[in-house]
mmCIF file with all atom_site columns, C-alpha atoms in Angstrom:
data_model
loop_
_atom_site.group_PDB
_atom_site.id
_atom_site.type_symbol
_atom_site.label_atom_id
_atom_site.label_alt_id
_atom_site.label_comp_id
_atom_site.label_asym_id
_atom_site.label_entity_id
_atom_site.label_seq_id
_atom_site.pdbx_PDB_ins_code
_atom_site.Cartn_x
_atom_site.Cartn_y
_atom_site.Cartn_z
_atom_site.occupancy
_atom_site.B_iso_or_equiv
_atom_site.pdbx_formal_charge
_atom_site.auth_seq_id
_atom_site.auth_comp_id
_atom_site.auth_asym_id
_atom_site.auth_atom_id
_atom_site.pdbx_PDB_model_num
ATOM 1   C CA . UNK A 1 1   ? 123.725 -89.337  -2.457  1.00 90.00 ? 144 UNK A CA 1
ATOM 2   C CA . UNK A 1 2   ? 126.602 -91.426  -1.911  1.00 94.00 ? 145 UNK A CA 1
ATOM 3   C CA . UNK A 1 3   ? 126.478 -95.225  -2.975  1.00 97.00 ? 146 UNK A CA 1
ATOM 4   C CA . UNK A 1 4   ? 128.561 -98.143  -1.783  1.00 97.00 ? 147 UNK A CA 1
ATOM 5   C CA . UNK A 1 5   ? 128.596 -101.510 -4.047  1.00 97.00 ? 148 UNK A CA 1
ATOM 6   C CA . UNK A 1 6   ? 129.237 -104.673 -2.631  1.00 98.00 ? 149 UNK A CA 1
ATOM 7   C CA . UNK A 1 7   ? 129.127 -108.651 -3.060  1.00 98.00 ? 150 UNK A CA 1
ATOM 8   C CA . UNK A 1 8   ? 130.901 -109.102 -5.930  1.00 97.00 ? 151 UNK A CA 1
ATOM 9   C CA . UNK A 1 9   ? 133.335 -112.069 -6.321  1.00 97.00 ? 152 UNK A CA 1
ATOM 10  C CA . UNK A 1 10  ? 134.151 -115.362 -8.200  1.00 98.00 ? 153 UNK A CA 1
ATOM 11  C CA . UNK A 1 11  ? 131.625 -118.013 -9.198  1.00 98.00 ? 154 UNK A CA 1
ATOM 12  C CA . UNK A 1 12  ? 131.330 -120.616 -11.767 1.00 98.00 ? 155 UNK A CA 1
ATOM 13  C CA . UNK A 1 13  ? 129.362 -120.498 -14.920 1.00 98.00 ? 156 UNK A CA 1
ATOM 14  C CA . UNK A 1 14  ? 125.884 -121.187 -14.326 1.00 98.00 ? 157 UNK A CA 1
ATOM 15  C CA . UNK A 1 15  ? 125.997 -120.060 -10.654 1.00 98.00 ? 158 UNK A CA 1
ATOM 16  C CA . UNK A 1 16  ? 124.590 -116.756 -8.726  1.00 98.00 ? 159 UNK A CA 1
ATOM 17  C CA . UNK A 1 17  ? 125.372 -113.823 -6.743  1.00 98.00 ? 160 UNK A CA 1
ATOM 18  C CA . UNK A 1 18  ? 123.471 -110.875 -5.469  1.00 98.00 ? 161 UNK A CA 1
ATOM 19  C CA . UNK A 1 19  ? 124.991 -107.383 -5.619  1.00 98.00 ? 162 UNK A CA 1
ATOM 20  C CA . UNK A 1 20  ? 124.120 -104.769 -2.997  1.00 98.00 ? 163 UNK A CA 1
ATOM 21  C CA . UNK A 1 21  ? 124.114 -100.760 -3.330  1.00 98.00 ? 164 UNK A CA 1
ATOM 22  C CA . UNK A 1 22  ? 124.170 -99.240  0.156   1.00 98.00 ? 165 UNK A CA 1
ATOM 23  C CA . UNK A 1 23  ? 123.258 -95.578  -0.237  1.00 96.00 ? 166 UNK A CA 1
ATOM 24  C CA . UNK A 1 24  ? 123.951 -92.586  2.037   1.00 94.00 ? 167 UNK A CA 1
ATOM 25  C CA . UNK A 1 25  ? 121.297 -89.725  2.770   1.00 79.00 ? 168 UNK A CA 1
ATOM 26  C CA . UNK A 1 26  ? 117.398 -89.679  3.276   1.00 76.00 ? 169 UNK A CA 1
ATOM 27  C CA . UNK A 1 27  ? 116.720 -89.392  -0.416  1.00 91.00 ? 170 UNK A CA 1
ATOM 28  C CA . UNK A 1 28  ? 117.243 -92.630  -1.904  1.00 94.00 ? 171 UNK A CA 1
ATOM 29  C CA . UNK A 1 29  ? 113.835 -93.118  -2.298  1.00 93.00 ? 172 UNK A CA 1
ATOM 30  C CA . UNK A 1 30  ? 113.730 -90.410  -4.544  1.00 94.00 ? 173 UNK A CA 1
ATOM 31  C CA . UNK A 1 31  ? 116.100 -91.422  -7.064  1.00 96.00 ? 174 UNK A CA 1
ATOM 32  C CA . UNK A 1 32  ? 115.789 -94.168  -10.132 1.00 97.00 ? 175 UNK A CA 1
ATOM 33  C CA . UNK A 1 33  ? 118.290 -96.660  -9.225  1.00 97.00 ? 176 UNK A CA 1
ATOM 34  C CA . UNK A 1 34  ? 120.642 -98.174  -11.943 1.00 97.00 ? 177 UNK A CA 1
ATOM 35  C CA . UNK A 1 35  ? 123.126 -100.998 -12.808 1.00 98.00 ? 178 UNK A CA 1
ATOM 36  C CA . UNK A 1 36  ? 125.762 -100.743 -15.321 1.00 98.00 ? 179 UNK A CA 1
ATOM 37  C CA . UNK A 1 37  ? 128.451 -102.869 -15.904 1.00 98.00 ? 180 UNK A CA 1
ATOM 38  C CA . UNK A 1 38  ? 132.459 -102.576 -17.736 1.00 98.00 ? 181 UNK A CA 1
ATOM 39  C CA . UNK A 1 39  ? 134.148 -105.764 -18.907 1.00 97.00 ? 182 UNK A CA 1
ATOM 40  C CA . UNK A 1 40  ? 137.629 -105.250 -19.891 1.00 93.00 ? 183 UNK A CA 1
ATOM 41  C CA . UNK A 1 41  ? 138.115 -103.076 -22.682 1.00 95.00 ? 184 UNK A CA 1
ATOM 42  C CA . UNK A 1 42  ? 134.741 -102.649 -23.122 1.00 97.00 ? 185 UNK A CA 1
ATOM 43  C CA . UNK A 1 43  ? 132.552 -99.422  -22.574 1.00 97.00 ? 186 UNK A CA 1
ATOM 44  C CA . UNK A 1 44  ? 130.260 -99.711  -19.849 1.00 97.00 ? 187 UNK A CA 1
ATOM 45  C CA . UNK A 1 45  ? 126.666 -100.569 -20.321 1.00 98.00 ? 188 UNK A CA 1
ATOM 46  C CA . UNK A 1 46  ? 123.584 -100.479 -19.322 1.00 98.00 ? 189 UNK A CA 1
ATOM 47  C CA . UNK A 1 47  ? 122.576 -103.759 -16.990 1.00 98.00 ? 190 UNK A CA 1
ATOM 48  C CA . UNK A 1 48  ? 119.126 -102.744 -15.137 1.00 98.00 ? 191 UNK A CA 1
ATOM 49  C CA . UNK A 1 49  ? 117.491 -99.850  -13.421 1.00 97.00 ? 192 UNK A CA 1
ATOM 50  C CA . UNK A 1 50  ? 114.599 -99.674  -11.328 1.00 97.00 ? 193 UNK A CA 1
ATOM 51  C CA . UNK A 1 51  ? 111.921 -96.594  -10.188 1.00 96.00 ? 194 UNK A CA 1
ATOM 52  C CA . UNK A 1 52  ? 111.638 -94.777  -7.095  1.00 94.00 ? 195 UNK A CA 1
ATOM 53  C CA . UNK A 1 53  ? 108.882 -96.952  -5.393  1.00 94.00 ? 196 UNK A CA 1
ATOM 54  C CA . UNK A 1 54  ? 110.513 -100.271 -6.827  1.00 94.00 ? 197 UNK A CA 1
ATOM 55  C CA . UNK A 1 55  ? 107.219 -100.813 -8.973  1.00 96.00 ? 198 UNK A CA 1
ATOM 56  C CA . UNK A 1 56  ? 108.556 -101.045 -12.416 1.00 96.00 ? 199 UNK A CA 1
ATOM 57  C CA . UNK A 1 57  ? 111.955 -102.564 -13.668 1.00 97.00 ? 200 UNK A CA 1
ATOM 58  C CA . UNK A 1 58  ? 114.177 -101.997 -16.729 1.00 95.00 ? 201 UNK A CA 1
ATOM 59  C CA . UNK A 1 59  ? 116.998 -104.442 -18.038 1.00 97.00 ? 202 UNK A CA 1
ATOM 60  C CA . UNK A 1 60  ? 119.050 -104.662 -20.891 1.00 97.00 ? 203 UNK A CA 1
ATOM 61  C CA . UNK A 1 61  ? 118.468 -107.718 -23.203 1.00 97.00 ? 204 UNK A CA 1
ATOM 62  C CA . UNK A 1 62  ? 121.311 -109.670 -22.471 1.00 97.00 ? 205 UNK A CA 1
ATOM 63  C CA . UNK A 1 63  ? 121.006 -110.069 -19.264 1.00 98.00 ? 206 UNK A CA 1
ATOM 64  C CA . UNK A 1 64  ? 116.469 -110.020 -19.255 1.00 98.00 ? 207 UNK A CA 1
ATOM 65  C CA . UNK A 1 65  ? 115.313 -113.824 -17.817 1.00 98.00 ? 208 UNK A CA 1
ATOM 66  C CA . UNK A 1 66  ? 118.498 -114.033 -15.730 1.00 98.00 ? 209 UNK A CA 1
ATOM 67  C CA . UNK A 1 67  ? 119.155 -111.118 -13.364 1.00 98.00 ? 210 UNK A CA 1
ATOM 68  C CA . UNK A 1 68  ? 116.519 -108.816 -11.024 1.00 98.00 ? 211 UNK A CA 1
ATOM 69  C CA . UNK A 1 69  ? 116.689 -105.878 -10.081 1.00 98.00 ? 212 UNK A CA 1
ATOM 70  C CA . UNK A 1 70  ? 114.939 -105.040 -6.746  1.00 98.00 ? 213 UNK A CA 1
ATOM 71  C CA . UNK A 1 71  ? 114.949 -102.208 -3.584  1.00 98.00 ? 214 UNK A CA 1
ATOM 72  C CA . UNK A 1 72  ? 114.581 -101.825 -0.178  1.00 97.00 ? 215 UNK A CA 1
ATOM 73  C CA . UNK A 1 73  ? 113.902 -97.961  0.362   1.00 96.00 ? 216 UNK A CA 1
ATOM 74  C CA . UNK A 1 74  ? 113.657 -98.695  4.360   1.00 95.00 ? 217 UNK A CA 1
ATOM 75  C CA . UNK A 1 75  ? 117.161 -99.721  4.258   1.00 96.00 ? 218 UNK A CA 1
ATOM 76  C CA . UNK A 1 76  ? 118.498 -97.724  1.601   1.00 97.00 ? 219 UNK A CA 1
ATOM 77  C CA . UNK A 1 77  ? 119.721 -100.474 -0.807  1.00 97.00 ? 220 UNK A CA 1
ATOM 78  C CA . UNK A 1 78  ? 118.921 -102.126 -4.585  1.00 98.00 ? 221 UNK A CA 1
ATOM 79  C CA . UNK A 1 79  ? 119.952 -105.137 -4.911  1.00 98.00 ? 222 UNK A CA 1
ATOM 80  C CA . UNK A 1 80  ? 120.897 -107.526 -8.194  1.00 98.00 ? 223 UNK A CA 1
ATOM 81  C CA . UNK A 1 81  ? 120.326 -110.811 -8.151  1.00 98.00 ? 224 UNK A CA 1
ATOM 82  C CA . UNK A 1 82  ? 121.899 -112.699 -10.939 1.00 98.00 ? 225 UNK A CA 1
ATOM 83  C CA . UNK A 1 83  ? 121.405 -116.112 -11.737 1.00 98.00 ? 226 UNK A CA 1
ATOM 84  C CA . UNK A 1 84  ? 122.326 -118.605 -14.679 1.00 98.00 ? 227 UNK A CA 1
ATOM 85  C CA . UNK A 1 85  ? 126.205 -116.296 -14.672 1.00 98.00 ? 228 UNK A CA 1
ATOM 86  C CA . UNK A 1 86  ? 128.221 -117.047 -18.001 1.00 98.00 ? 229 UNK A CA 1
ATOM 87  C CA . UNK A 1 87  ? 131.470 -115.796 -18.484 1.00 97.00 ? 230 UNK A CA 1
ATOM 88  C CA . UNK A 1 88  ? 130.661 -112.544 -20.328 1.00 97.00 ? 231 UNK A CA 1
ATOM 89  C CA . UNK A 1 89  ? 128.865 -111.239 -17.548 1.00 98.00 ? 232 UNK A CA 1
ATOM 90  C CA . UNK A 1 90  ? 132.093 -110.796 -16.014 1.00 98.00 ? 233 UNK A CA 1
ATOM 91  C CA . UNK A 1 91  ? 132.989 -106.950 -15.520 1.00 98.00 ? 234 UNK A CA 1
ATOM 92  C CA . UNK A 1 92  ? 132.820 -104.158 -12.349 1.00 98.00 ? 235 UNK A CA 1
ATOM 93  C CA . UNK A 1 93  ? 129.876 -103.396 -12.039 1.00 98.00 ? 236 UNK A CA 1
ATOM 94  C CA . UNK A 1 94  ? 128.292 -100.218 -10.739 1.00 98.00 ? 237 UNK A CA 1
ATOM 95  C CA . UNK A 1 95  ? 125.093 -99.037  -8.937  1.00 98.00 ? 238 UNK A CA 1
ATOM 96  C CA . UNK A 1 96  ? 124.126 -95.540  -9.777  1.00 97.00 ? 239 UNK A CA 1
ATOM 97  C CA . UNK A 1 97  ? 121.211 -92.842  -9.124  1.00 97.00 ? 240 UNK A CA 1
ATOM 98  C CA . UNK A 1 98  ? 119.513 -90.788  -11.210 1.00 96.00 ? 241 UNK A CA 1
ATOM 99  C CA . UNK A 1 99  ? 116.077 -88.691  -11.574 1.00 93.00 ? 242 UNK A CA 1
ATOM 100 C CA . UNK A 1 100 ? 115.178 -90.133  -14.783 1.00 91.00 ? 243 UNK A CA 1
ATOM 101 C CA . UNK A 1 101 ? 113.190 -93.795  -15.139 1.00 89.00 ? 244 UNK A CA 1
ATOM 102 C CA . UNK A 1 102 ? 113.837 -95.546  -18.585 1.00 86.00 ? 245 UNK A CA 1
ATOM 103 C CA . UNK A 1 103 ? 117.218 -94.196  -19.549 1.00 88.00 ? 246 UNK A CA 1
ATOM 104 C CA . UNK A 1 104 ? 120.181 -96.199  -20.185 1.00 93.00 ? 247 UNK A CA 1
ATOM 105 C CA . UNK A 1 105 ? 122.680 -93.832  -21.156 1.00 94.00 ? 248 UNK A CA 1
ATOM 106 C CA . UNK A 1 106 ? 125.655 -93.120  -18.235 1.00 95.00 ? 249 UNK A CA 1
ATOM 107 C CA . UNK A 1 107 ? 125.064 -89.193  -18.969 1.00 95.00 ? 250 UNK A CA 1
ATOM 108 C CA . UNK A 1 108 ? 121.665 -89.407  -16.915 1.00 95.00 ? 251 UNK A CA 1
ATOM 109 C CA . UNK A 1 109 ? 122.851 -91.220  -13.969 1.00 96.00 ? 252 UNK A CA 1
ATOM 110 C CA . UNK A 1 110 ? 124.388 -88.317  -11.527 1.00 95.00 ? 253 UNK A CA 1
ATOM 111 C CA . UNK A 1 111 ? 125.567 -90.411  -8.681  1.00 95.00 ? 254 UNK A CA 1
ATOM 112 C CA . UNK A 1 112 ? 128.045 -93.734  -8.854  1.00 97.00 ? 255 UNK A CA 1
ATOM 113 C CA . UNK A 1 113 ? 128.881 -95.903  -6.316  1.00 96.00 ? 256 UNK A CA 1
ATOM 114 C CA . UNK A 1 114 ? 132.685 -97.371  -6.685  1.00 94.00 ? 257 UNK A CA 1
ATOM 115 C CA . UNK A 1 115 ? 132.303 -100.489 -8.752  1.00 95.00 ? 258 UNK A CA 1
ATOM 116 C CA . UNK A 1 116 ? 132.189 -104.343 -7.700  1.00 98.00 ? 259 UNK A CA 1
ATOM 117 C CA . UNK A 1 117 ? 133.938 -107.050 -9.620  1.00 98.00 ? 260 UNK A CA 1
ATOM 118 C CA . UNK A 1 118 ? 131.874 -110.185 -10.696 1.00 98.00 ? 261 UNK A CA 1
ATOM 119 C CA . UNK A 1 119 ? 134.363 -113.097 -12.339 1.00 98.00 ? 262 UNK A CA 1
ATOM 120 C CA . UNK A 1 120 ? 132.765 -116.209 -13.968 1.00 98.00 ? 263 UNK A CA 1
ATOM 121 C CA . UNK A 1 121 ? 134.702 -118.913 -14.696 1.00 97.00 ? 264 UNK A CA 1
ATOM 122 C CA . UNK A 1 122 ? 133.810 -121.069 -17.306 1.00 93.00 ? 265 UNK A CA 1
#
């Protein structure tokens, strides 16, 4: 599967934007979709993920309360919405597929889509 992330850009603390994750193929359905994350000269991390049918949702604790996770599997897409931004969410962040609900590590995610940069200004 081949995954395109998009919507990234600049906001202002306390603001919101909404990621997208086109993916390629007539599988998507059948893959756990993930978000991770990389702030400069940091590792990348775990953000959300989300299972095949979209009914259960997975997020790291900094981020719980203020982002969502969500799927279309008609169009092929997840989607991030992420509200109440603060500067340290700022980072490329990356949609990615894997076979595997509940993991968090970047070892079970096979697929990555190319990375979208989110800036918040404080």
């Amino acid at each position: 599967v081949q995954l395109q992330a998009s919507g990234g850009g600049l906001v202002q603390a306390g603001g919101s934007l909404r990621l997208s994750c086109a993916a390629s193929g007539r599988t998507f359905s059948t893959y756990v979709m993930g978000w991770f994350r990389q702030a400069p000269g940091k590792e990348r991390e775990f953000v959300a993920a989300i299972s095949w049918s979209g009914d259960s949702t997975y997020y790291a604790e900094s981020v719980k309360g203020r982002f969502t996770i969500s799927r279309d599997n008609a169009k092929n897409t997840v989607y991030l919405q992420m509200n109440s931004l603060k500067p340290e969410d700022t980072a490329v962040y990356y949609c990615a597929a894997s076979k595997v609900f509940g993991m968090t590590t970047i070892s079970s995610y096979a697929y990555w889509g190319q990375g979208t940069l989110v800036t918040v200004s404080s």
